Amino acid sequence: MSRNPSDVTAAPLRFGYGTNGLADLRLDDALALLADLGYDGVGLTLDHMHLDPLAPGLAARTRRVAHRLDELGLGVTVETGARYVLDPRRKHGPSLLDPGPDDRARRADLLVRAVRVAADLGAHAVHCFSGTVPDGTDEDTAWKRLAETLTPVLDAAAGAGVPLAVEPEPGHLLATLADFHHLRRTLGDPEPLGLTLDIGHCQCLEPLPPADCVREAAPWLRHVQIEDMRRGVHEHLPLGDGEIDFPPVLAALATTGYQGLTVVELPRHSHAGPRFAAHSLPFLRRAARLAASAAPVVPVPSHGDPSVTPEGSSTP
């Protein structure tokens, strides 16, 4: 159910860290690390090293992870941006937009598996993205493929009671908040369809500042990813290394009543994942304290026509 921002008071934010930024750790070690650091939850990317969605015994392995999450007191969202989980030669392939129906069905099957895993883990959402438009495919055809291929996934999400949170991704067919609304209208605004908002992507290419993006997205917001970024360059940066003013963003998340996880997304920093995880949580907590102490501000939205240089997807 969507919330009216005027009807809610500031909610405590819950911070998580993505396992795609801890790819060199065993999953159990990664979860223990995050719990020890004080995180509230984890963005769990289904991949060969972390709860492989294609290996035998998925249900039993999922139950073990659910038990471990419960032991550690961690919330969870399920992410599906593994680079080579379906194709060892093609990053993020096949996608929901591939020309071959069997290839598109493989991606849809992965998302349905993710929905089942999410339900068994008690996750608050399943994240996904559209993919890039294949060579030789016009945009109208790509949008049609996306809507058709997502339909059985949304049916599964409705049956499981787990929202599917689509992420606008620079360089993809669905790249902006406006594109999300285009998909939503095309599908008839189905209840299970929600939004993953990546704060860095807002800084990268949205016409509104990130805090305004949060407020605009609030009714559909089901998952949040966060990192630093610079205008026009799609490069996930450690918090404090880019251009984002974080206290207004966190204030917007709190005052809109968002109750899911806000997950640090640093997939290119796994080589030093524990160090960046240890840095990120105090940074976010300081920014949240500044946000809570600041007087309420309603900024005037600014509009522009940014020129963006995408450097890859959310898991480059």
Coordinates of C-alpha atoms in Angstrom, one line a residue:
M1 CA 0.0 0.0 0.0
S2 CA 1.4 3.4 -0.9
R3 CA 1.8 6.1 1.7
N4 CA 0.9 9.8 1.5
P5 CA 4.0 11.6 2.7
S6 CA 1.8 14.2 4.5
D7 CA 0.3 11.4 6.6
V8 CA 3.5 10.0 8.1
T9 CA 6.2 11.1 10.5
A10 CA 9.9 10.4 10.1
A11 CA 10.6 6.7 10.4
P12 CA 13.9 5.3 11.6
L13 CA 16.0 4.3 8.6
R14 CA 17.4 0.7 8.3
F15 CA 20.8 0.4 6.6
G16 CA 22.1 -2.7 4.8
Y17 CA 25.1 -3.6 2.7
G18 CA 25.0 -5.5 -0.6
T19 CA 26.7 -8.9 -0.9
N20 CA 27.8 -8.0 -4.4
G21 CA 30.3 -5.8 -2.6
L22 CA 31.5 -8.7 -0.5
A23 CA 31.9 -11.2 -3.3
D24 CA 35.2 -12.5 -1.9
L25 CA 33.6 -13.6 1.4
R26 CA 31.6 -16.7 2.0
L27 CA 28.0 -15.8 2.6
D28 CA 28.0 -16.8 6.2
D29 CA 31.1 -14.7 6.8
A30 CA 29.6 -11.8 5.0
L31 CA 26.4 -11.9 7.1
A32 CA 28.3 -12.2 10.3
L33 CA 30.5 -9.3 9.4
L34 CA 27.4 -7.1 8.7
A35 CA 25.8 -8.1 11.9
D36 CA 29.0 -7.4 13.9
L37 CA 29.3 -3.9 12.2
G38 CA 25.7 -3.1 13.3
Y39 CA 23.9 -3.2 10.0
D40 CA 20.1 -3.8 10.0
G41 CA 20.1 -6.0 6.9
V42 CA 21.6 -7.2 3.7
G43 CA 21.0 -6.9 0.0
L44 CA 21.5 -10.5 -1.0
T45 CA 22.5 -11.0 -4.7
L46 CA 21.7 -14.5 -5.8
D47 CA 25.0 -15.7 -7.4
H48 CA 27.2 -18.8 -7.6
M49 CA 29.1 -17.7 -4.4
H50 CA 26.1 -16.5 -2.4
L51 CA 23.0 -18.7 -2.5
D52 CA 23.3 -20.0 -6.1
P53 CA 19.8 -19.9 -7.5
L54 CA 20.5 -22.6 -10.1
A55 CA 22.4 -25.2 -8.0
P56 CA 20.5 -28.2 -6.5
G57 CA 18.8 -28.0 -3.1
L58 CA 17.8 -24.4 -3.4
A59 CA 14.9 -24.7 -0.9
A60 CA 17.0 -26.4 1.7
R61 CA 19.9 -23.9 1.3
T62 CA 17.4 -21.0 1.5
R63 CA 16.1 -22.3 4.8
R64 CA 19.6 -22.4 6.2
V65 CA 20.2 -18.8 5.2
A66 CA 16.8 -17.8 6.6
H67 CA 17.7 -19.3 9.9
R68 CA 21.1 -17.5 9.9
L69 CA 19.5 -14.2 9.1
D70 CA 17.1 -14.7 12.0
E71 CA 19.9 -15.6 14.3
L72 CA 21.8 -12.5 13.4
G73 CA 18.8 -10.2 13.4
L74 CA 19.3 -9.1 9.8
G75 CA 16.5 -8.0 7.4
V76 CA 17.0 -8.9 3.7
T77 CA 16.1 -7.9 0.2
V78 CA 16.9 -10.2 -2.7
E79 CA 18.8 -8.7 -5.6
T80 CA 19.2 -10.2 -9.1
G81 CA 22.1 -8.3 -10.6
A82 CA 24.7 -11.1 -10.7
R83 CA 26.9 -10.6 -13.7
Y84 CA 27.3 -14.1 -15.1
V85 CA 24.8 -16.3 -13.2
L86 CA 22.9 -17.3 -16.4
D87 CA 25.6 -17.0 -19.1
P88 CA 29.4 -17.4 -18.3
R89 CA 30.3 -15.4 -21.4
R90 CA 27.8 -12.5 -21.5
K91 CA 27.5 -10.1 -18.5
H92 CA 23.9 -9.8 -17.4
G93 CA 22.8 -12.0 -20.2
P94 CA 20.3 -13.1 -21.2
S95 CA 18.1 -10.2 -20.4
L96 CA 14.4 -9.5 -20.4
L97 CA 14.8 -7.9 -23.8
D98 CA 16.7 -10.6 -25.7
P99 CA 15.4 -11.4 -29.2
G100 CA 15.0 -15.1 -28.4
P101 CA 11.9 -16.0 -26.4
D102 CA 13.7 -18.9 -24.8
D103 CA 16.5 -16.5 -23.6
R104 CA 13.9 -14.1 -22.2
A105 CA 12.2 -17.0 -20.5
R106 CA 15.5 -18.0 -18.7
R107 CA 15.7 -14.5 -17.2
A108 CA 12.1 -14.6 -16.2
D109 CA 12.6 -18.0 -14.6
L110 CA 15.5 -16.6 -12.6
L111 CA 13.3 -13.8 -11.3
V112 CA 10.5 -16.2 -10.4
R113 CA 13.1 -18.3 -8.5
A114 CA 14.2 -15.1 -6.8
V115 CA 10.6 -14.4 -5.7
R116 CA 10.3 -17.8 -4.2
V117 CA 13.6 -17.3 -2.3
A118 CA 12.5 -13.9 -1.1
A119 CA 9.3 -15.3 0.2
D120 CA 11.1 -18.1 2.1
L121 CA 13.6 -15.6 3.5
G122 CA 10.9 -13.1 4.5
A123 CA 12.5 -10.5 2.2
H124 CA 10.8 -7.2 1.7
A125 CA 11.3 -7.0 -2.1
V126 CA 12.9 -8.6 -5.1
H127 CA 15.1 -6.2 -7.2
C128 CA 15.5 -6.5 -11.0
F129 CA 16.3 -4.3 -14.0
S130 CA 15.3 -4.2 -17.7
G131 CA 18.6 -4.7 -19.5
T132 CA 20.0 -2.9 -22.4
V133 CA 18.3 -2.7 -25.8
P134 CA 19.8 -5.4 -28.1
D135 CA 21.4 -4.3 -31.3
G136 CA 18.8 -4.2 -34.1
T137 CA 15.9 -3.9 -31.7
D138 CA 13.7 -0.8 -31.8
E139 CA 12.5 0.7 -28.5
D140 CA 8.8 -0.1 -29.1
T141 CA 9.7 -3.8 -29.5
A142 CA 11.9 -3.7 -26.5
W143 CA 9.1 -2.2 -24.3
K144 CA 6.7 -4.8 -25.5
R145 CA 9.2 -7.6 -24.7
L146 CA 9.8 -6.2 -21.3
A147 CA 6.1 -6.0 -20.4
E148 CA 5.4 -9.5 -21.7
T149 CA 8.3 -11.1 -20.0
L150 CA 7.7 -9.5 -16.7
T151 CA 4.0 -10.6 -16.6
P152 CA 4.6 -14.1 -15.2
V153 CA 7.1 -12.7 -12.7
L154 CA 4.6 -10.2 -11.5
D155 CA 2.0 -13.1 -11.2
A156 CA 4.5 -15.0 -9.0
A157 CA 5.2 -11.9 -6.9
A158 CA 1.5 -11.4 -6.4
G159 CA 1.1 -15.0 -5.3
A160 CA 4.0 -14.8 -2.9
G161 CA 3.1 -11.4 -1.5
V162 CA 6.6 -10.0 -2.4
P163 CA 6.9 -6.8 -4.5
L164 CA 9.0 -6.8 -7.6
A165 CA 11.1 -3.6 -7.4
V166 CA 12.4 -2.6 -10.9
E167 CA 15.5 -0.4 -10.9
P168 CA 16.0 2.4 -13.4
E169 CA 19.6 1.8 -14.6
P170 CA 21.7 4.2 -16.7
G171 CA 22.2 2.9 -20.2
H172 CA 19.2 0.4 -19.9
L173 CA 15.9 0.6 -21.7
L174 CA 14.3 1.5 -18.3
A175 CA 16.8 4.2 -17.2
T176 CA 14.8 6.8 -15.4
L177 CA 11.9 7.4 -13.1
A178 CA 9.9 8.5 -16.2
D179 CA 10.7 5.1 -17.8
F180 CA 9.4 3.3 -14.7
H181 CA 6.1 5.1 -14.9
H182 CA 5.9 4.2 -18.6
L183 CA 6.3 0.5 -17.7
R184 CA 3.8 0.9 -14.9
R185 CA 1.2 2.4 -17.1
T186 CA 1.8 -0.1 -19.9
L187 CA 1.2 -3.0 -17.5
G188 CA -1.9 -1.4 -16.0
D189 CA -0.3 -0.4 -12.7
P190 CA -0.2 -3.9 -11.2
E191 CA 0.0 -4.0 -7.4
P192 CA 3.2 -6.1 -7.1
L193 CA 5.2 -3.7 -9.3
G194 CA 7.3 -1.4 -7.3
L195 CA 10.5 0.6 -7.7
T196 CA 14.1 0.2 -6.6
L197 CA 15.6 3.7 -6.4
D198 CA 19.4 4.0 -6.6
I199 CA 20.4 7.3 -5.1
G200 CA 23.6 7.5 -7.1
H201 CA 21.7 7.0 -10.4
C202 CA 19.5 10.0 -9.4
Q203 CA 22.6 12.1 -9.0
C204 CA 24.0 10.7 -12.3
L205 CA 21.1 11.4 -14.7
E206 CA 17.7 12.4 -13.2
P207 CA 16.5 16.0 -13.8
L208 CA 15.6 16.3 -10.1
P209 CA 18.1 16.3 -7.2
P210 CA 18.2 13.0 -5.3
A211 CA 16.1 14.1 -2.4
D212 CA 13.4 15.3 -4.7
C213 CA 13.6 11.9 -6.6
V214 CA 12.9 10.2 -3.3
R215 CA 9.8 12.3 -2.7
E216 CA 8.6 11.8 -6.3
A217 CA 9.2 8.0 -6.0
A218 CA 7.7 7.5 -2.5
P219 CA 4.4 5.9 -3.5
W220 CA 6.1 3.2 -5.4
L221 CA 9.3 2.8 -3.4
R222 CA 10.1 -0.7 -2.3
H223 CA 13.9 -0.9 -2.2
V224 CA 16.7 1.7 -2.0
Q225 CA 20.3 1.4 -3.0
I226 CA 22.8 4.0 -2.0
E227 CA 26.4 5.0 -2.9
D228 CA 28.1 8.2 -4.0
M229 CA 28.2 9.4 -7.6
R230 CA 29.0 12.3 -9.8
R231 CA 26.7 14.1 -12.3
G232 CA 26.8 12.5 -15.7
V233 CA 29.1 9.6 -14.8
H234 CA 27.8 6.2 -13.9
E235 CA 30.5 5.1 -11.4
H236 CA 29.6 3.8 -8.0
L237 CA 31.8 5.6 -5.5
P238 CA 32.3 5.1 -1.7
L239 CA 30.2 7.4 0.4
G240 CA 31.9 10.8 0.6
D241 CA 33.9 10.4 -2.7
G242 CA 31.3 11.9 -5.0
E243 CA 28.9 14.9 -5.2
I244 CA 25.8 13.7 -3.3
D245 CA 24.5 15.7 -0.3
F246 CA 23.3 12.8 1.9
P247 CA 21.4 14.4 4.8
P248 CA 18.6 15.7 2.6
V249 CA 18.3 12.4 0.9
L250 CA 18.0 10.5 4.2
A251 CA 15.6 13.1 5.5
A252 CA 13.4 12.6 2.5
L253 CA 13.5 8.8 3.0
A254 CA 12.5 9.2 6.6
T255 CA 9.7 11.7 6.1
T256 CA 8.1 9.8 3.3
G257 CA 7.8 6.8 5.6
Y258 CA 10.0 4.4 3.7
Q259 CA 10.4 1.3 5.8
G260 CA 12.6 -1.0 3.7
L261 CA 16.3 -1.4 3.7
T262 CA 18.7 1.3 2.3
V263 CA 21.5 -0.8 1.0
V264 CA 25.0 0.3 0.2
E265 CA 25.8 -0.7 -3.4
L266 CA 29.6 -1.0 -4.1
P267 CA 30.0 -4.0 -6.4
R268 CA 33.4 -2.8 -7.7
H269 CA 34.9 -2.6 -4.2
S270 CA 34.7 -6.3 -3.2
H271 CA 38.5 -6.4 -3.0
A272 CA 38.2 -4.3 0.1
G273 CA 34.6 -5.0 1.0
P274 CA 35.0 -5.3 4.8
R275 CA 36.8 -2.0 4.9
F276 CA 34.1 -0.2 2.9
A277 CA 31.3 -1.9 4.9
A278 CA 33.0 -0.6 8.1
H279 CA 33.2 2.9 6.7
S280 CA 29.8 3.2 5.2
L281 CA 27.6 2.6 8.2
P282 CA 29.1 5.3 10.4
F283 CA 28.9 7.7 7.4
L284 CA 25.2 7.0 6.9
R285 CA 24.4 7.3 10.6
R286 CA 26.2 10.6 10.8
A287 CA 24.2 11.9 7.8
A288 CA 21.0 10.6 9.3
R289 CA 21.7 12.5 12.6
L290 CA 22.4 15.6 10.6
A291 CA 19.1 15.0 8.7
A292 CA 17.2 14.6 11.9
S293 CA 18.6 17.8 13.5
A294 CA 18.0 20.0 10.4
A295 CA 14.8 22.1 10.0
P296 CA 12.4 20.7 7.4
V297 CA 13.1 22.0 4.0
V298 CA 11.0 21.7 0.8
P299 CA 13.4 22.4 -2.1
V300 CA 12.2 23.7 -5.4
P301 CA 12.7 21.0 -8.0
S302 CA 15.2 21.8 -10.7
H303 CA 14.8 20.5 -14.2
G304 CA 17.5 19.9 -16.9
D305 CA 18.5 17.8 -19.8
P306 CA 21.6 16.0 -18.5
S307 CA 24.2 14.4 -20.8
V308 CA 25.1 11.1 -19.2
T309 CA 28.1 8.9 -19.8
P310 CA 27.0 5.4 -18.6
E311 CA 29.9 3.2 -17.4
G312 CA 27.9 0.1 -16.9
S313 CA 25.0 -1.4 -14.9
S314 CA 24.5 -1.5 -11.2
T315 CA 26.8 -4.5 -11.0
P316 CA 29.4 -3.5 -13.6

